[in-house]
Short mmCIF file of N, CA and C and ligand atoms in Angstrom, two decimals:
data_model
loop_
_atom_site.label_atom_id
_atom_site.label_comp_id
_atom_site.label_asym_id
_atom_site.label_seq_id
_atom_site.Cartn_x
_atom_site.Cartn_y
_atom_site.Cartn_z
N UNK A 2 0.67 -1.51 0.05
CA UNK A 2 0.37 0.24 -0.06
C UNK A 2 0.66 1.44 -0.03
N UNK A 3 1.69 1.07 0.60
CA UNK A 3 2.75 2.39 0.69
C UNK A 3 3.59 2.58 -0.56
N UNK A 4 3.52 1.46 -1.44
CA UNK A 4 4.42 1.33 -2.52
C UNK A 4 3.53 2.32 -3.82
N UNK A 5 2.21 1.71 -3.74
CA UNK A 5 1.21 2.08 -4.30
C UNK A 5 0.91 3.45 -4.24
N UNK A 6 0.91 3.85 -2.97
CA UNK A 6 0.87 5.52 -2.44
C UNK A 6 2.05 6.44 -3.34
N UNK A 7 3.04 5.51 -3.14
CA UNK A 7 4.45 6.75 -3.92
C UNK A 7 4.05 6.76 -5.41
N UNK A 8 3.71 5.43 -5.86
CA UNK A 8 3.62 5.72 -7.21
C UNK A 8 2.51 6.53 -7.74
N UNK A 9 1.17 6.40 -7.15
CA UNK A 9 -0.08 7.06 -7.62
C UNK A 9 0.82 8.59 -7.18
N UNK A 10 1.48 8.92 -6.29
CA UNK A 10 1.58 10.44 -6.18
C UNK A 10 2.68 10.78 -7.57
N UNK A 11 3.41 9.84 -7.84
CA UNK A 11 3.89 10.14 -8.77
C UNK A 11 3.67 10.09 -10.24
N UNK A 12 2.18 9.37 -10.45
CA UNK A 12 1.66 9.11 -11.74
C UNK A 12 2.27 7.91 -12.55
N UNK A 13 2.70 6.64 -11.47
CA UNK A 13 3.13 5.64 -12.20
C UNK A 13 1.86 4.50 -11.59
N UNK A 14 1.52 4.00 -12.93
CA UNK A 14 0.15 2.80 -12.83
C UNK A 14 0.68 1.58 -12.54
N UNK A 15 0.14 0.95 -11.18
CA UNK A 15 0.44 -0.42 -11.02
C UNK A 15 -0.06 -1.25 -11.97
N UNK A 16 0.78 -2.58 -12.32
CA UNK A 16 -0.02 -3.53 -13.13
C UNK A 16 0.31 -4.83 -12.43
N UNK A 17 -0.26 -5.78 -12.14
CA UNK A 17 -0.20 -6.97 -11.28
C UNK A 17 0.92 -7.84 -12.33
N UNK A 18 1.92 -8.38 -11.50
CA UNK A 18 3.01 -9.00 -12.35
C UNK A 18 2.29 -10.47 -12.98
N UNK A 19 1.48 -10.84 -12.14
CA UNK A 19 0.79 -12.19 -12.43
C UNK A 19 -0.32 -12.31 -11.57
N UNK A 20 -1.39 -11.83 -11.70
CA UNK A 20 -2.66 -11.39 -11.16
C UNK A 20 -3.04 -12.57 -10.23
N UNK A 21 -2.79 -14.27 -10.80
CA UNK A 21 -3.28 -15.35 -10.20
C UNK A 21 -2.09 -15.94 -9.56
N UNK A 22 -0.87 -15.00 -9.39
CA UNK A 22 0.13 -15.51 -8.81
C UNK A 22 0.76 -16.95 -9.70
N UNK A 23 0.33 -16.82 -10.89
CA UNK A 23 0.69 -18.01 -11.58
C UNK A 23 -0.27 -19.10 -11.46
N UNK A 24 -0.81 -19.23 -10.13
CA UNK A 24 -1.50 -20.13 -9.84
C UNK A 24 -0.94 -21.30 -8.81
N UNK A 25 0.16 -20.24 -8.06
CA UNK A 25 1.11 -20.80 -7.25
C UNK A 25 0.25 -20.96 -5.61
N UNK A 26 0.59 -21.57 -4.97
CA UNK A 26 -0.01 -21.81 -3.56
C UNK A 26 -1.30 -22.25 -3.78
N UNK A 27 -1.76 -23.12 -4.64
CA UNK A 27 -3.25 -23.47 -4.74
C UNK A 27 -3.92 -22.63 -4.69
N UNK A 28 -3.58 -21.32 -5.28
CA UNK A 28 -4.67 -20.00 -5.15
C UNK A 28 -6.45 -20.11 -5.24
N UNK A 29 -6.54 -21.10 -6.15
CA UNK A 29 -7.95 -21.15 -6.68
C UNK A 29 -8.40 -22.00 -6.02
N UNK A 30 -7.81 -22.71 -4.81
CA UNK A 30 -8.60 -23.50 -3.73
C UNK A 30 -8.30 -22.90 -2.48
N UNK A 31 -7.85 -21.86 -2.45
CA UNK A 31 -7.79 -21.04 -1.35
C UNK A 31 -8.98 -20.77 -0.50
N UNK A 32 -9.16 -21.20 0.85
CA UNK A 32 -10.71 -21.31 1.34
C UNK A 32 -11.23 -20.17 1.42
N UNK A 33 -10.57 -19.09 1.97
CA UNK A 33 -10.83 -17.88 2.35
C UNK A 33 -11.76 -17.04 0.95
N UNK A 34 -10.90 -17.56 -0.01
CA UNK A 34 -11.27 -16.96 -1.26
C UNK A 34 -12.36 -17.28 -1.84
N UNK A 35 -12.67 -19.14 -1.70
CA UNK A 35 -13.85 -19.96 -2.14
C UNK A 35 -14.90 -19.06 -1.01
N UNK A 36 -14.96 -18.90 0.12
CA UNK A 36 -15.83 -18.62 0.74
C UNK A 36 -16.50 -17.24 0.37
N UNK A 37 -15.77 -16.61 -0.14
CA UNK A 37 -15.85 -15.01 -0.50
C UNK A 37 -16.56 -15.36 -2.27
N UNK A 38 -16.25 -16.08 -2.49
CA UNK A 38 -16.55 -16.42 -4.10
C UNK A 38 -18.26 -17.06 -4.07
N UNK A 39 -18.25 -17.81 -2.98
CA UNK A 39 -19.23 -18.37 -2.72
C UNK A 39 -20.54 -17.46 -2.32
N UNK A 40 -19.98 -16.17 -1.60
CA UNK A 40 -20.87 -15.58 -1.09
C UNK A 40 -21.68 -14.57 -2.33
N UNK A 41 -20.58 -14.11 -3.39
CA UNK A 41 -21.34 -13.43 -4.26
C UNK A 41 -21.48 -14.03 -5.91
N UNK A 42 -21.62 -15.30 -5.67
CA UNK A 42 -22.13 -16.17 -6.78
C UNK A 42 -20.93 -15.83 -7.81
N UNK A 43 -19.85 -15.79 -7.43
CA UNK A 43 -18.57 -15.74 -8.67
C UNK A 43 -17.56 -16.85 -8.30
N UNK A 44 -16.44 -16.75 -9.40
CA UNK A 44 -15.63 -17.70 -8.81
C UNK A 44 -14.48 -17.30 -8.06
N UNK A 45 -13.26 -17.92 -8.30
CA UNK A 45 -12.38 -17.42 -7.06
C UNK A 45 -11.47 -16.49 -8.11
N UNK A 46 -11.31 -16.81 -9.45
CA UNK A 46 -10.72 -16.13 -10.37
C UNK A 46 -11.26 -14.89 -10.57
N UNK A 47 -12.63 -14.62 -10.55
CA UNK A 47 -13.31 -13.41 -10.81
C UNK A 47 -13.00 -12.56 -9.11
N UNK A 48 -13.18 -13.33 -7.91
CA UNK A 48 -12.76 -12.31 -6.84
C UNK A 48 -11.50 -11.70 -6.88
N UNK A 49 -10.48 -12.60 -7.15
CA UNK A 49 -9.03 -11.77 -7.35
C UNK A 49 -8.85 -10.92 -8.44
N UNK A 50 -9.66 -11.02 -9.60
CA UNK A 50 -9.15 -9.88 -10.20
C UNK A 50 -10.22 -8.54 -9.86
N UNK A 51 -11.43 -8.68 -9.18
CA UNK A 51 -12.08 -7.86 -8.96
C UNK A 51 -11.58 -6.77 -7.68
N UNK A 52 -10.78 -7.80 -6.83
CA UNK A 52 -9.97 -7.32 -5.77
C UNK A 52 -8.84 -6.31 -6.18
N UNK A 53 -8.14 -7.01 -7.28
CA UNK A 53 -6.76 -6.13 -7.74
C UNK A 53 -7.88 -4.83 -8.16
N UNK A 54 -8.84 -5.07 -9.24
CA UNK A 54 -9.12 -3.83 -9.67
C UNK A 54 -9.84 -2.69 -8.97
N UNK A 55 -10.52 -3.31 -8.11
CA UNK A 55 -10.86 -2.24 -7.02
C UNK A 55 -10.16 -1.40 -6.19
N UNK A 56 -8.74 -2.04 -6.62
CA UNK A 56 -7.53 -1.21 -5.94
C UNK A 56 -6.76 -0.60 -7.03
N UNK A 57 -7.73 -0.35 -8.08
CA UNK A 57 -6.81 0.19 -9.32
C UNK A 57 -5.76 -0.19 -9.72
N UNK A 58 -5.61 -1.45 -9.65
CA UNK A 58 -4.48 -2.00 -10.33
C UNK A 58 -4.97 -2.99 -11.25
N UNK A 59 -4.32 -2.77 -12.50
CA UNK A 59 -4.50 -3.21 -13.76
C UNK A 59 -3.83 -4.83 -13.93
N UNK A 60 -5.23 -5.35 -14.16
CA UNK A 60 -4.73 -6.93 -14.64
C UNK A 60 -4.71 -7.32 -15.88
N UNK A 61 -4.08 -8.30 -16.46
CA UNK A 61 -3.88 -8.92 -18.00
C UNK A 61 -3.84 -10.16 -17.36
N UNK A 62 -4.93 -10.91 -17.12
CA UNK A 62 -4.88 -12.44 -16.86
C UNK A 62 -4.71 -13.36 -18.02
N UNK A 63 -3.86 -14.54 -17.99
CA UNK A 63 -3.47 -15.27 -18.85
C UNK A 63 -4.34 -16.11 -19.11
N UNK A 64 -5.07 -16.67 -19.90
CA UNK A 64 -5.49 -17.96 -20.47
C UNK A 64 -5.57 -18.39 -21.38
N UNK A 65 -5.49 -19.58 -21.71
CA UNK A 65 -5.36 -20.13 -23.50
C UNK A 65 -7.11 -20.71 -23.53
N UNK A 66 -7.88 -20.60 -22.19
CA UNK A 66 -9.27 -21.32 -22.43
C UNK A 66 -10.04 -20.19 -22.59
N UNK A 67 -10.89 -20.15 -23.60
CA UNK A 67 -12.02 -19.39 -24.06
C UNK A 67 -12.87 -18.58 -23.11
N UNK A 68 -13.75 -19.95 -22.46
CA UNK A 68 -14.49 -19.68 -21.21
C UNK A 68 -13.93 -19.10 -20.20
N UNK A 69 -12.59 -19.34 -19.95
CA UNK A 69 -11.97 -18.69 -18.81
C UNK A 69 -11.53 -16.86 -19.09
N UNK A 70 -11.46 -16.91 -20.31
CA UNK A 70 -11.15 -15.63 -20.37
C UNK A 70 -12.46 -14.64 -20.51
N UNK A 71 -13.50 -15.39 -21.17
CA UNK A 71 -14.87 -14.74 -20.77
C UNK A 71 -15.16 -14.46 -19.44
N UNK A 72 -14.94 -15.16 -18.36
CA UNK A 72 -15.18 -15.52 -17.02
C UNK A 72 -14.19 -14.45 -16.66
N UNK A 73 -13.03 -13.75 -17.02
CA UNK A 73 -12.16 -13.07 -16.11
C UNK A 73 -12.67 -11.81 -16.66
N UNK A 74 -13.24 -11.50 -17.85
CA UNK A 74 -13.64 -10.20 -18.18
C UNK A 74 -15.15 -10.00 -17.25
N UNK A 75 -15.52 -10.86 -16.96
CA UNK A 75 -17.05 -10.45 -16.21
C UNK A 75 -16.84 -10.43 -14.61
N UNK A 76 -16.36 -9.24 -14.61
CA UNK A 76 -16.16 -8.60 -13.33
C UNK A 76 -16.52 -7.31 -12.87
N UNK A 77 -17.45 -6.70 -13.83
CA UNK A 77 -17.93 -5.53 -13.49
C UNK A 77 -19.28 -5.17 -13.08
N UNK A 78 -20.11 -6.78 -12.58
CA UNK A 78 -21.17 -6.42 -12.20
C UNK A 78 -21.49 -6.73 -10.61
N UNK A 79 -20.34 -6.80 -10.28
CA UNK A 79 -20.50 -7.19 -8.71
C UNK A 79 -19.39 -6.03 -8.12
N UNK A 80 -19.52 -6.05 -6.57
CA UNK A 80 -18.70 -5.24 -5.82
C UNK A 80 -18.15 -5.93 -4.31
N UNK A 81 -16.91 -5.98 -4.10
CA UNK A 81 -16.50 -6.60 -3.01
C UNK A 81 -16.61 -5.56 -1.72
N UNK A 82 -16.97 -5.91 -0.82
CA UNK A 82 -17.42 -5.00 0.26
C UNK A 82 -15.95 -4.54 0.88
N UNK A 83 -16.00 -3.45 1.68
CA UNK A 83 -14.73 -3.38 2.32
C UNK A 83 -14.25 -4.31 3.45
N UNK A 84 -15.22 -5.05 4.12
CA UNK A 84 -14.92 -6.12 4.70
C UNK A 84 -14.31 -7.32 4.00
N UNK A 85 -14.73 -7.79 2.91
CA UNK A 85 -13.95 -8.44 1.77
C UNK A 85 -12.88 -8.43 1.67
N UNK A 86 -12.77 -6.90 1.37
CA UNK A 86 -11.70 -6.54 0.49
C UNK A 86 -9.90 -6.43 1.85
N UNK A 87 -10.29 -6.14 3.19
CA UNK A 87 -9.74 -6.14 4.50
C UNK A 87 -9.37 -7.77 4.35
N UNK A 88 -10.21 -8.66 4.56
CA UNK A 88 -9.81 -9.91 4.81
C UNK A 88 -9.09 -10.39 3.49
N UNK A 89 -9.49 -10.25 2.71
CA UNK A 89 -8.59 -10.90 1.56
C UNK A 89 -6.86 -10.54 1.84
N UNK A 90 -7.08 -9.11 2.08
CA UNK A 90 -5.58 -8.27 2.17
C UNK A 90 -4.69 -9.15 3.45
N UNK A 91 -5.24 -9.89 4.31
CA UNK A 91 -4.81 -10.54 5.27
C UNK A 91 -3.90 -12.17 4.59
N UNK A 92 -3.91 -11.95 3.49
CA UNK A 92 -3.81 -12.88 2.70
C UNK A 92 -2.00 -12.79 2.27
N UNK A 93 -1.74 -11.68 2.88
CA UNK A 93 -0.66 -10.83 2.04
C UNK A 93 0.67 -11.66 3.17
N UNK A 94 1.81 -12.14 2.31
CA UNK A 94 2.60 -12.75 3.35
C UNK A 94 3.66 -11.75 3.74
N UNK A 95 3.61 -10.76 2.66
CA UNK A 95 4.83 -9.68 2.88
C UNK A 95 6.15 -10.13 1.70
N UNK A 96 5.96 -11.31 1.39
CA UNK A 96 7.42 -11.56 0.45
C UNK A 96 6.67 -11.85 -1.14
N UNK A 97 7.31 -11.64 -2.08
CA UNK A 97 7.18 -11.68 -3.22
C UNK A 97 7.42 -13.20 -3.62
N UNK A 98 6.44 -13.94 -4.48
CA UNK A 98 6.63 -15.13 -5.09
C UNK A 98 7.30 -14.95 -6.03
N UNK A 99 7.98 -14.31 -6.34
CA UNK A 99 8.76 -14.02 -7.64
C UNK A 99 10.50 -13.56 -7.22
N UNK A 100 10.33 -12.08 -7.15
CA UNK A 100 11.49 -11.83 -6.91
C UNK A 100 11.47 -10.53 -6.20
N UNK A 101 12.46 -9.70 -5.55
CA UNK A 101 12.21 -8.36 -4.81
C UNK A 101 12.63 -7.47 -6.13
N UNK A 102 11.63 -6.62 -6.39
CA UNK A 102 11.83 -5.70 -7.26
C UNK A 102 13.01 -4.42 -7.13
N UNK A 103 12.87 -4.41 -5.49
CA UNK A 103 14.03 -3.57 -4.91
C UNK A 103 15.18 -3.71 -4.67
N UNK A 104 16.11 -5.13 -5.16
CA UNK A 104 16.97 -5.62 -4.86
C UNK A 104 17.99 -5.09 -6.44
N UNK A 105 19.11 -4.44 -5.85
CA UNK A 105 20.04 -3.65 -6.91
C UNK A 105 20.15 -4.61 -7.61
N UNK A 106 21.16 -5.73 -7.06
CA UNK A 106 21.22 -6.87 -8.32
C UNK A 106 19.99 -7.43 -9.11
N UNK A 107 18.80 -7.49 -9.23
CA UNK A 107 17.86 -7.65 -9.54
C UNK A 107 17.39 -7.02 -10.64
N UNK A 108 17.74 -5.81 -10.17
CA UNK A 108 17.16 -4.52 -11.18
C UNK A 108 18.40 -4.36 -12.37
N UNK A 109 19.66 -4.71 -11.79
CA UNK A 109 20.83 -4.79 -12.84
C UNK A 109 20.45 -5.65 -13.74
N UNK A 110 20.08 -7.00 -13.07
CA UNK A 110 19.97 -7.86 -13.83
C UNK A 110 19.23 -7.71 -15.03
N UNK A 111 17.78 -7.46 -14.61
CA UNK A 111 16.57 -7.09 -15.62
C UNK A 111 17.06 -5.97 -16.62
N UNK A 112 17.48 -5.01 -16.24
CA UNK A 112 18.24 -4.16 -17.06
C UNK A 112 18.69 -4.56 -17.90
N UNK A 113 19.95 -5.27 -17.71
CA UNK A 113 20.80 -5.81 -18.86
C UNK A 113 20.36 -6.64 -19.44
N UNK A 114 19.33 -7.55 -18.97
CA UNK A 114 18.58 -8.57 -19.98
C UNK A 114 18.21 -8.04 -21.16
N UNK A 115 16.90 -6.80 -20.31
CA UNK A 115 16.41 -5.94 -21.59
C UNK A 115 17.32 -5.51 -22.46
N UNK A 116 18.32 -4.69 -21.98
CA UNK A 116 19.22 -4.46 -23.06
C UNK A 116 19.85 -5.45 -24.37
N UNK A 117 19.97 -6.62 -23.66
CA UNK A 117 20.65 -7.63 -24.63
C UNK A 117 19.60 -8.04 -25.42
N UNK A 118 18.42 -7.65 -25.18
CA UNK A 118 17.52 -8.65 -26.33
C UNK A 118 17.36 -7.69 -27.62
N1 NAP B 3 4.47 -13.65 -14.29
C1 NAP B 3 5.72 -13.38 -14.99
O1 NAP B 3 6.84 -13.30 -15.14
C2 NAP B 3 5.07 -12.39 -16.13
C3 NAP B 3 6.00 -11.20 -16.80
C4 NAP B 3 5.86 -10.70 -17.95
C5 NAP B 3 4.50 -10.34 -18.18
N2 NAP B 3 3.80 -11.45 -18.04
C6 NAP B 3 2.49 -11.18 -18.26
O2 NAP B 3 1.55 -11.07 -17.34
C7 NAP B 3 0.04 -11.86 -17.62
C8 NAP B 3 -0.17 -12.97 -16.41
O3 NAP B 3 1.06 -13.60 -16.06
P1 NAP B 3 0.85 -15.21 -16.09
O4 NAP B 3 0.56 -15.80 -17.13
O5 NAP B 3 2.30 -15.39 -15.71
O6 NAP B 3 0.17 -15.23 -14.40
P2 NAP B 3 -1.24 -15.57 -14.15
O7 NAP B 3 -2.29 -14.64 -14.89
O8 NAP B 3 -1.25 -15.16 -12.67
O9 NAP B 3 -1.97 -16.78 -13.86
C9 NAP B 3 -2.22 -17.82 -15.32
C10 NAP B 3 -2.48 -19.22 -14.87
O10 NAP B 3 -4.18 -19.11 -14.68
C11 NAP B 3 -4.65 -19.74 -15.33
N3 NAP B 3 -6.21 -18.88 -15.09
C12 NAP B 3 -6.52 -17.82 -16.28
N4 NAP B 3 -7.53 -17.79 -16.23
C13 NAP B 3 -8.27 -18.65 -14.99
C14 NAP B 3 -9.63 -19.08 -14.49
N5 NAP B 3 -10.80 -17.91 -14.80
N6 NAP B 3 -9.91 -19.92 -13.78
C15 NAP B 3 -8.97 -20.91 -13.26
N7 NAP B 3 -7.42 -20.73 -14.08
C16 NAP B 3 -7.17 -19.67 -14.40
C17 NAP B 3 -4.24 -19.90 -16.44
O11 NAP B 3 -4.41 -21.37 -17.03
P3 NAP B 3 -4.99 -21.47 -18.29
O12 NAP B 3 -4.35 -20.41 -19.37
O13 NAP B 3 -4.89 -23.10 -18.76
O14 NAP B 3 -6.35 -21.09 -18.35
C18 NAP B 3 -2.71 -19.94 -16.23
O15 NAP B 3 -2.00 -21.16 -15.60
C19 NAP B 3 0.31 -12.70 -19.03
O16 NAP B 3 -0.10 -11.90 -19.97
C20 NAP B 3 1.68 -12.65 -19.23
O17 NAP B 3 2.46 -12.56 -20.55
C21 NAP B 3 3.98 -12.36 -16.68
#
């Protein structure tokens, strides 16, 4: 949240690196997300995308399946409550599943990888 505040103040738009965490940690079977999905009559994928969208985070979910692509677009006819938002936030472990974008060595690696392509 602190990072998002800083970026917003500097006109930088956040985009989710992998909105479904690439399916890691059995995200689609997460009990908390399943219960919120059942409450809204939506899927876990839709709850995740709605949670990100309500936080003004851009999502570009990847799917090779047409039915899932349609499902992933169908998130604009319901709203998560503040309580839903707060509860979902508690799933944050504070550690990236991928890598630390603030690690100078990683930033150097990424900038060099881009230069070499
Ligand atoms: N993560 C990275 O390293 C990275 C880096 C640069 C750019 N990107 C871009 O960011 C976008 C998303 O990243 P990502 O593909 O790595 O991860 P992601 O969107 O977090 O997860 C994609 C996974 O979720 C599954 N999925 C999609 N919709 C679903 C649904 N409604 N229900 C259940 N499963 C669903 C997909 O399976 P199916 O395809 O079988 O449906 C796929 O296995 C992509 O466009 C990617 O090119 C990612």
